[in-house]
């Protein structure tokens, strides 16, 4: 990749429409950066839906899926952050490092939105590893930073004190997958003390594993744990499929947050993320007692996670009230009232977003992305 390809494109963009050759060069350069970042995070072999691309089985089997991701990444960098890119270029004379950083931010945010379970598992295990480092129970070979500042990535090695191994051990994936039992439903609905207890349990198991194996790769622990947590969550949702179902209030809420309803896919993903964030803020401001707000948060997390995972939206496909009440730790007789409150809040937020859509960046983002695909 030419070190000046992005700067040259930015210059052409400021002067008018870049030529087709320049567009193809930037497209290829972004694709290389994206592919490298996805492999670093273990996402190149994951289903495209974990980054918001629907309808493809794999990145390698469907080139159009990866082109769609490049299009989203282009909009993230050259539409939403065009002003900061131009300012950076004017003061530094280059933007390649900033573009690479923005690619990392794009992948991070896309996974957080579209793979909430995987992101949540990584977050919990990361906190557990950091806590173990701060206590001196495990080490990062070659790292002299304090546990509070160190960055733990998939490729990071976790070592027992005085470890003499040079290569990471081959882990028993079944042993790691068993840890998921403590993460469902905490990985989806947990808050406060529940999350802290889950992190502490993970820390103890992680330390035990590292002390036995001497040297392990963090990604080798987190990937099977993600897969098992997703599988257990899916099993929870389908276990009672076709039996007594949730009332229609749940279906109405799920219908409103279904991101593939009434929009093209590019615009729908933006809508979905904005709606989730807006409802989160609205629920935090509600005047009910803390327990009721906690129940509402759990229900909302359940609903938007189900929608993000492409879950069912018809009554016959939803788990029973008893199942949902047990899963979320909510009294069964309160579900109708809570779903009614949630329905009103989601509807109000959806209407507010619709009113502000005309002044949003949707049209510009669509136009840019579609032009890049031509």
Short mmCIF file of C-alpha atoms in Angstrom, two decimals:
data_model
loop_
_atom_site.label_atom_id
_atom_site.label_comp_id
_atom_site.label_asym_id
_atom_site.label_seq_id
_atom_site.Cartn_x
_atom_site.Cartn_y
_atom_site.Cartn_z
CA UNK A 1 0.00 0.00 0.00
CA UNK A 2 1.36 3.38 -0.95
CA UNK A 3 1.97 5.51 2.11
CA UNK A 4 0.24 8.47 0.45
CA UNK A 5 -2.87 6.79 -1.01
CA UNK A 6 -5.23 8.18 1.64
CA UNK A 7 -3.71 11.66 1.61
CA UNK A 8 -3.92 11.81 -2.19
CA UNK A 9 -7.55 10.71 -2.05
CA UNK A 10 -8.35 13.34 0.59
CA UNK A 11 -6.75 16.03 -1.58
CA UNK A 12 -8.81 14.95 -4.60
CA UNK A 13 -11.93 14.84 -2.43
CA UNK A 14 -11.41 18.44 -1.36
CA UNK A 15 -10.98 19.54 -4.98
CA UNK A 16 -13.95 17.62 -6.38
CA UNK A 17 -14.78 14.02 -7.23
CA UNK A 18 -11.78 11.66 -7.12
CA UNK A 19 -11.19 9.63 -10.27
CA UNK A 20 -12.09 5.92 -10.52
CA UNK A 21 -8.47 4.85 -10.16
CA UNK A 22 -8.08 6.79 -6.92
CA UNK A 23 -11.33 5.37 -5.56
CA UNK A 24 -10.22 1.80 -6.32
CA UNK A 25 -6.87 2.43 -4.63
CA UNK A 26 -8.53 3.67 -1.44
CA UNK A 27 -11.03 0.82 -1.54
CA UNK A 28 -8.22 -1.76 -1.75
CA UNK A 29 -6.20 -0.04 0.97
CA UNK A 30 -9.18 0.05 3.33
CA UNK A 31 -9.86 -3.61 2.56
CA UNK A 32 -6.32 -4.58 3.56
CA UNK A 33 -6.50 -2.62 6.80
CA UNK A 34 -9.91 -4.12 7.61
CA UNK A 35 -8.82 -7.67 6.88
CA UNK A 36 -5.74 -7.28 9.08
CA UNK A 37 -7.76 -5.86 11.97
CA UNK A 38 -10.43 -8.56 11.67
CA UNK A 39 -7.79 -11.29 11.77
CA UNK A 40 -6.19 -9.65 14.77
CA UNK A 41 -9.52 -9.78 16.58
CA UNK A 42 -10.41 -13.28 15.39
CA UNK A 43 -13.32 -11.97 13.28
CA UNK A 44 -12.21 -13.02 9.80
CA UNK A 45 -13.43 -16.56 10.46
CA UNK A 46 -16.58 -15.39 12.30
CA UNK A 47 -19.98 -15.01 10.58
CA UNK A 48 -20.35 -11.62 8.84
CA UNK A 49 -23.45 -10.85 10.89
CA UNK A 50 -21.17 -10.27 13.89
CA UNK A 51 -20.08 -7.06 12.15
CA UNK A 52 -23.55 -6.18 10.87
CA UNK A 53 -23.46 -7.75 7.39
CA UNK A 54 -26.56 -9.88 6.98
CA UNK A 55 -27.20 -12.73 4.57
CA UNK A 56 -23.66 -14.05 4.00
CA UNK A 57 -22.17 -17.23 5.45
CA UNK A 58 -18.53 -16.15 5.42
CA UNK A 59 -16.26 -13.32 4.30
CA UNK A 60 -14.21 -15.51 1.97
CA UNK A 61 -17.22 -17.11 0.26
CA UNK A 62 -19.04 -13.86 -0.50
CA UNK A 63 -16.98 -10.96 -1.80
CA UNK A 64 -20.01 -8.67 -1.77
CA UNK A 65 -20.25 -9.09 2.01
CA UNK A 66 -16.73 -7.77 2.48
CA UNK A 67 -17.41 -4.96 -0.01
CA UNK A 68 -20.41 -3.96 2.13
CA UNK A 69 -18.19 -3.82 5.20
CA UNK A 70 -15.63 -1.69 3.34
CA UNK A 71 -18.49 0.63 2.34
CA UNK A 72 -19.54 1.01 5.98
CA UNK A 73 -15.93 1.60 7.01
CA UNK A 74 -15.52 4.23 4.29
CA UNK A 75 -18.58 6.12 5.56
CA UNK A 76 -17.30 5.84 9.15
CA UNK A 77 -13.98 7.46 8.19
CA UNK A 78 -14.48 9.66 5.12
CA UNK A 79 -18.02 10.91 5.89
CA UNK A 80 -18.38 11.19 9.66
CA UNK A 81 -14.72 12.06 10.34
CA UNK A 82 -13.87 14.03 7.22
CA UNK A 83 -13.36 17.28 9.12
CA UNK A 84 -10.91 15.75 11.61
CA UNK A 85 -9.06 13.99 8.77
CA UNK A 86 -8.65 17.28 6.91
CA UNK A 87 -7.45 19.08 10.03
CA UNK A 88 -4.97 16.29 10.77
CA UNK A 89 -3.65 16.40 7.20
CA UNK A 90 -3.23 20.16 7.37
CA UNK A 91 -1.15 20.03 10.56
CA UNK A 92 0.72 16.74 10.14
CA UNK A 93 0.96 16.33 6.38
CA UNK A 94 -0.18 12.67 6.55
CA UNK A 95 -3.27 10.73 7.61
CA UNK A 96 -2.34 7.06 7.19
CA UNK A 97 -1.87 6.45 10.91
CA UNK A 98 -5.17 8.17 11.72
CA UNK A 99 -7.01 6.14 9.08
CA UNK A 100 -5.58 2.91 10.50
CA UNK A 101 -6.68 3.96 14.00
CA UNK A 102 -10.18 4.74 12.72
CA UNK A 103 -10.38 1.31 11.08
CA UNK A 104 -9.69 -0.21 14.49
CA UNK A 105 -12.38 1.97 16.06
CA UNK A 106 -14.84 1.01 13.31
CA UNK A 107 -14.36 -2.73 13.83
CA UNK A 108 -14.56 -2.30 17.60
CA UNK A 109 -17.84 -0.37 17.45
CA UNK A 110 -19.34 -2.67 14.80
CA UNK A 111 -18.65 -5.75 16.92
CA UNK A 112 -20.01 -4.05 20.03
CA UNK A 113 -23.28 -3.24 18.22
CA UNK A 114 -23.81 -6.39 16.19
CA UNK A 115 -22.16 -9.09 18.30
CA UNK A 116 -23.26 -7.97 21.78
CA UNK A 117 -22.75 -11.41 23.32
CA UNK A 118 -19.25 -11.87 21.92
CA UNK A 119 -18.28 -8.36 22.91
CA UNK A 120 -19.71 -8.81 26.40
CA UNK A 121 -17.80 -12.08 26.93
CA UNK A 122 -14.54 -10.44 25.80
CA UNK A 123 -15.20 -7.52 28.13
CA UNK A 124 -15.85 -9.75 31.16
CA UNK A 125 -12.83 -11.99 30.52
CA UNK A 126 -10.66 -8.95 29.86
CA UNK A 127 -11.68 -7.49 33.23
CA UNK A 128 -10.93 -10.83 34.89
CA UNK A 129 -7.45 -10.99 33.31
CA UNK A 130 -6.70 -7.37 34.22
CA UNK A 131 -7.74 -8.02 37.82
CA UNK A 132 -5.45 -11.07 37.99
CA UNK A 133 -2.56 -9.00 36.59
CA UNK A 134 -3.10 -6.24 39.14
CA UNK A 135 -2.97 -8.81 41.94
CA UNK A 136 0.23 -10.34 40.58
CA UNK A 137 -1.39 -13.74 40.06
CA UNK A 138 -0.40 -13.89 36.39
CA UNK A 139 1.97 -11.93 34.14
CA UNK A 140 2.27 -10.63 30.60
CA UNK A 141 5.71 -11.74 29.33
CA UNK A 142 7.88 -8.82 28.29
CA UNK A 143 5.42 -6.22 29.58
CA UNK A 144 6.71 -3.71 32.13
CA UNK A 145 3.55 -1.58 32.32
CA UNK A 146 1.34 -1.69 35.35
CA UNK A 147 -1.77 -3.83 35.22
CA UNK A 148 -3.94 -0.73 35.01
CA UNK A 149 -2.42 0.46 31.73
CA UNK A 150 -1.60 -2.75 29.90
CA UNK A 151 -3.67 -3.65 26.84
CA UNK A 152 -4.79 -7.26 26.60
CA UNK A 153 -5.58 -8.44 23.08
CA UNK A 154 -6.46 -11.78 21.53
CA UNK A 155 -2.80 -12.36 20.72
CA UNK A 156 -1.61 -11.45 24.24
CA UNK A 157 0.14 -14.18 26.22
CA UNK A 158 -0.77 -14.79 29.85
CA UNK A 159 1.93 -16.48 31.93
CA UNK A 160 2.33 -17.96 35.36
CA UNK A 161 4.94 -16.20 37.53
CA UNK A 162 8.47 -17.37 36.67
CA UNK A 163 7.15 -19.12 33.55
CA UNK A 164 9.85 -20.81 31.44
CA UNK A 165 7.73 -21.76 28.43
CA UNK A 166 8.37 -20.18 25.03
CA UNK A 167 5.20 -21.26 23.25
CA UNK A 168 1.60 -21.17 24.54
CA UNK A 169 0.03 -24.41 25.65
CA UNK A 170 -2.73 -26.14 23.69
CA UNK A 171 -5.85 -25.63 25.77
CA UNK A 172 -8.71 -28.00 26.48
CA UNK A 173 -11.52 -26.03 24.83
CA UNK A 174 -14.19 -28.10 26.59
CA UNK A 175 -12.86 -26.94 29.95
CA UNK A 176 -13.10 -23.29 28.90
CA UNK A 177 -16.57 -23.77 27.40
CA UNK A 178 -17.81 -25.00 30.77
CA UNK A 179 -17.19 -21.52 32.19
CA UNK A 180 -20.11 -20.23 30.12
CA UNK A 181 -22.58 -21.67 32.60
CA UNK A 182 -21.85 -18.71 34.88
CA UNK A 183 -22.20 -16.19 32.05
CA UNK A 184 -25.80 -16.87 30.95
CA UNK A 185 -27.76 -14.75 31.59
CA UNK A 186 -25.17 -12.44 33.23
CA UNK A 187 -23.50 -11.84 29.86
CA UNK A 188 -26.77 -10.41 28.57
CA UNK A 189 -28.62 -8.84 31.47
CA UNK A 190 -26.22 -8.56 34.40
CA UNK A 191 -25.40 -5.28 36.14
CA UNK A 192 -23.48 -4.12 39.17
CA UNK A 193 -22.82 -6.81 41.77
CA UNK A 194 -23.91 -9.59 39.40
CA UNK A 195 -21.27 -8.63 36.86
CA UNK A 196 -18.60 -8.20 39.53
CA UNK A 197 -19.32 -11.69 40.86
CA UNK A 198 -19.08 -13.14 37.35
CA UNK A 199 -15.75 -11.37 36.76
CA UNK A 200 -14.38 -12.69 40.04
CA UNK A 201 -15.42 -16.25 39.17
CA UNK A 202 -13.77 -15.92 35.75
CA UNK A 203 -10.61 -14.54 37.36
CA UNK A 204 -10.29 -17.55 39.66
CA UNK A 205 -10.76 -19.99 36.78
CA UNK A 206 -8.41 -18.09 34.49
CA UNK A 207 -5.65 -17.98 37.11
CA UNK A 208 -6.05 -21.70 37.75
CA UNK A 209 -5.81 -22.40 34.02
CA UNK A 210 -2.72 -20.22 33.52
CA UNK A 211 -0.91 -21.69 36.53
CA UNK A 212 -1.51 -25.20 35.21
CA UNK A 213 -0.59 -24.46 31.59
CA UNK A 214 2.22 -21.94 32.41
CA UNK A 215 1.60 -19.94 29.21
CA UNK A 216 -1.68 -19.40 27.31
CA UNK A 217 -2.86 -17.09 24.57
CA UNK A 218 -5.78 -14.89 25.62
CA UNK A 219 -7.59 -15.44 22.31
CA UNK A 220 -7.43 -19.22 22.80
CA UNK A 221 -9.46 -18.74 25.98
CA UNK A 222 -11.93 -16.10 24.84
CA UNK A 223 -12.96 -17.65 21.49
CA UNK A 224 -14.39 -20.96 22.81
CA UNK A 225 -16.02 -19.05 25.66
CA UNK A 226 -17.73 -16.72 23.17
CA UNK A 227 -18.94 -19.64 21.05
CA UNK A 228 -20.34 -21.52 24.03
CA UNK A 229 -22.07 -18.44 25.47
CA UNK A 230 -23.73 -17.71 22.13
CA UNK A 231 -24.85 -21.33 21.87
CA UNK A 232 -26.30 -21.40 25.37
CA UNK A 233 -28.12 -18.11 24.78
CA UNK A 234 -29.64 -19.47 21.57
CA UNK A 235 -30.67 -22.65 23.38
CA UNK A 236 -32.39 -20.59 26.07
CA UNK A 237 -34.40 -18.74 23.44
CA UNK A 238 -35.54 -21.81 21.50
CA UNK A 239 -35.97 -24.26 24.37
CA UNK A 240 -39.67 -23.56 24.74
CA UNK A 241 -40.42 -22.60 21.17
CA UNK A 242 -44.02 -23.30 20.21
CA UNK A 243 -45.32 -23.54 23.80
CA UNK A 244 -47.01 -20.93 25.99
CA UNK A 245 -45.68 -17.60 24.84
CA UNK A 246 -45.01 -14.07 25.97
CA UNK A 247 -47.87 -11.62 25.65
CA UNK A 248 -48.21 -9.46 22.56
CA UNK A 249 -46.42 -6.56 24.27
CA UNK A 250 -43.10 -8.36 23.82
CA UNK A 251 -43.80 -8.97 20.14
CA UNK A 252 -44.62 -5.29 19.63
CA UNK A 253 -41.37 -4.21 21.28
CA UNK A 254 -39.35 -6.68 19.23
CA UNK A 255 -41.08 -5.57 16.04
CA UNK A 256 -40.10 -1.97 16.68
CA UNK A 257 -36.42 -2.79 17.19
CA UNK A 258 -36.19 -5.23 14.29
CA UNK A 259 -33.52 -3.54 12.19
CA UNK A 260 -34.55 -5.19 8.93
CA UNK A 261 -38.05 -3.73 9.03
CA UNK A 262 -38.81 -0.99 6.52
CA UNK A 263 -35.29 0.15 5.64
CA UNK A 264 -32.44 -0.76 3.39
CA UNK A 265 -29.71 -2.53 5.35
CA UNK A 266 -27.20 0.33 5.50
CA UNK A 267 -29.69 2.80 6.94
CA UNK A 268 -31.28 0.20 9.21
CA UNK A 269 -28.03 -0.56 11.02
CA UNK A 270 -27.58 3.12 11.85
CA UNK A 271 -31.21 3.33 13.03
CA UNK A 272 -30.81 0.28 15.22
CA UNK A 273 -27.69 1.53 17.02
CA UNK A 274 -29.21 4.98 17.56
CA UNK A 275 -32.45 3.50 18.90
CA UNK A 276 -30.64 1.24 21.37
CA UNK A 277 -28.56 4.15 22.71
CA UNK A 278 -31.58 6.47 22.97
CA UNK A 279 -33.74 3.95 24.84
CA UNK A 280 -30.83 3.19 27.21
CA UNK A 281 -30.67 6.87 28.14
CA UNK A 282 -34.45 7.18 28.44
CA UNK A 283 -34.77 4.20 30.78
CA UNK A 284 -32.02 5.55 33.03
CA UNK A 285 -34.08 8.75 33.49
CA UNK A 286 -37.40 7.09 34.32
CA UNK A 287 -38.90 8.00 37.73
CA UNK A 288 -39.71 4.44 38.86
CA UNK A 289 -38.04 2.75 41.79
CA UNK A 290 -34.56 1.32 41.26
CA UNK A 291 -35.85 -2.26 41.13
CA UNK A 292 -38.34 -1.42 38.38
CA UNK A 293 -35.65 0.38 36.36
CA UNK A 294 -33.42 -2.66 36.77
CA UNK A 295 -36.17 -4.94 35.47
CA UNK A 296 -36.79 -2.60 32.52
CA UNK A 297 -33.09 -2.60 31.68
CA UNK A 298 -33.01 -6.41 31.68
CA UNK A 299 -36.07 -6.63 29.43
CA UNK A 300 -34.69 -4.03 27.04
CA UNK A 301 -31.31 -5.77 26.87
CA UNK A 302 -33.09 -9.05 26.20
CA UNK A 303 -35.14 -7.48 23.39
CA UNK A 304 -32.41 -5.60 21.55
CA UNK A 305 -29.97 -8.51 21.89
CA UNK A 306 -32.57 -10.82 20.37
CA UNK A 307 -33.16 -8.33 17.55
CA UNK A 308 -29.42 -7.89 16.94
CA UNK A 309 -29.01 -11.65 16.72
CA UNK A 310 -31.77 -11.80 14.08
CA UNK A 311 -34.15 -13.51 16.48
CA UNK A 312 -37.80 -14.51 16.00
CA UNK A 313 -40.57 -11.94 16.16
CA UNK A 314 -43.77 -14.01 16.19
CA UNK A 315 -45.52 -15.19 19.36
CA UNK A 316 -45.17 -18.88 18.49
CA UNK A 317 -41.39 -18.52 18.25
CA UNK A 318 -40.78 -16.79 21.58
CA UNK A 319 -39.95 -18.52 24.86
CA UNK A 320 -42.63 -18.77 27.53
CA UNK A 321 -43.31 -16.14 30.18
CA UNK A 322 -42.06 -18.54 32.82
CA UNK A 323 -38.85 -19.08 30.88
CA UNK A 324 -38.21 -15.37 30.40
CA UNK A 325 -39.04 -14.57 34.02
CA UNK A 326 -36.62 -17.24 35.24
CA UNK A 327 -33.91 -16.19 32.77
CA UNK A 328 -34.05 -12.50 33.68
CA UNK A 329 -34.86 -12.85 37.37
CA UNK A 330 -38.12 -10.91 37.08
CA UNK A 331 -41.41 -11.85 38.83
CA UNK A 332 -43.63 -13.41 36.21
CA UNK A 333 -46.69 -11.36 37.16
CA UNK A 334 -44.80 -8.12 36.45
CA UNK A 335 -43.93 -8.94 32.85
CA UNK A 336 -47.11 -7.50 31.22
CA UNK A 337 -46.75 -4.19 33.09
CA UNK A 338 -43.03 -3.94 32.30
CA UNK A 339 -43.49 -4.76 28.63
CA UNK A 340 -46.20 -2.07 28.41
CA UNK A 341 -43.85 0.53 29.93
CA UNK A 342 -41.04 -0.56 27.63
CA UNK A 343 -43.31 -0.47 24.60
CA UNK A 344 -44.26 3.17 25.28
CA UNK A 345 -40.64 4.20 25.83
CA UNK A 346 -39.34 2.48 22.70
CA UNK A 347 -42.18 3.91 20.61
CA UNK A 348 -41.48 7.44 21.89
CA UNK A 349 -37.77 7.09 21.12
CA UNK A 350 -38.44 5.66 17.68
CA UNK A 351 -40.77 8.56 16.83
CA UNK A 352 -38.21 11.10 18.04
CA UNK A 353 -35.54 9.53 15.85
CA UNK A 354 -37.88 9.56 12.88
CA UNK A 355 -38.57 13.29 13.34
CA UNK A 356 -34.85 14.09 13.40
CA UNK A 357 -33.96 11.85 10.45
CA UNK A 358 -34.24 14.66 7.91
CA UNK A 359 -31.36 16.53 9.58
CA UNK A 360 -29.19 13.44 10.06
CA UNK A 361 -26.27 12.12 8.05
CA UNK A 362 -28.22 9.19 6.59
CA UNK A 363 -28.62 10.64 3.12
CA UNK A 364 -25.00 11.69 2.83
CA UNK A 365 -23.77 8.34 4.15
CA UNK A 366 -25.95 6.38 1.75
CA UNK A 367 -24.92 8.50 -1.20
CA UNK A 368 -21.21 8.16 -0.44
CA UNK A 369 -21.38 4.44 0.22
CA UNK A 370 -23.45 3.71 -2.87
CA UNK A 371 -21.10 5.78 -5.01
CA UNK A 372 -18.15 3.77 -3.69
CA UNK A 373 -19.91 0.55 -4.67
CA UNK A 374 -20.53 1.63 -8.25
#
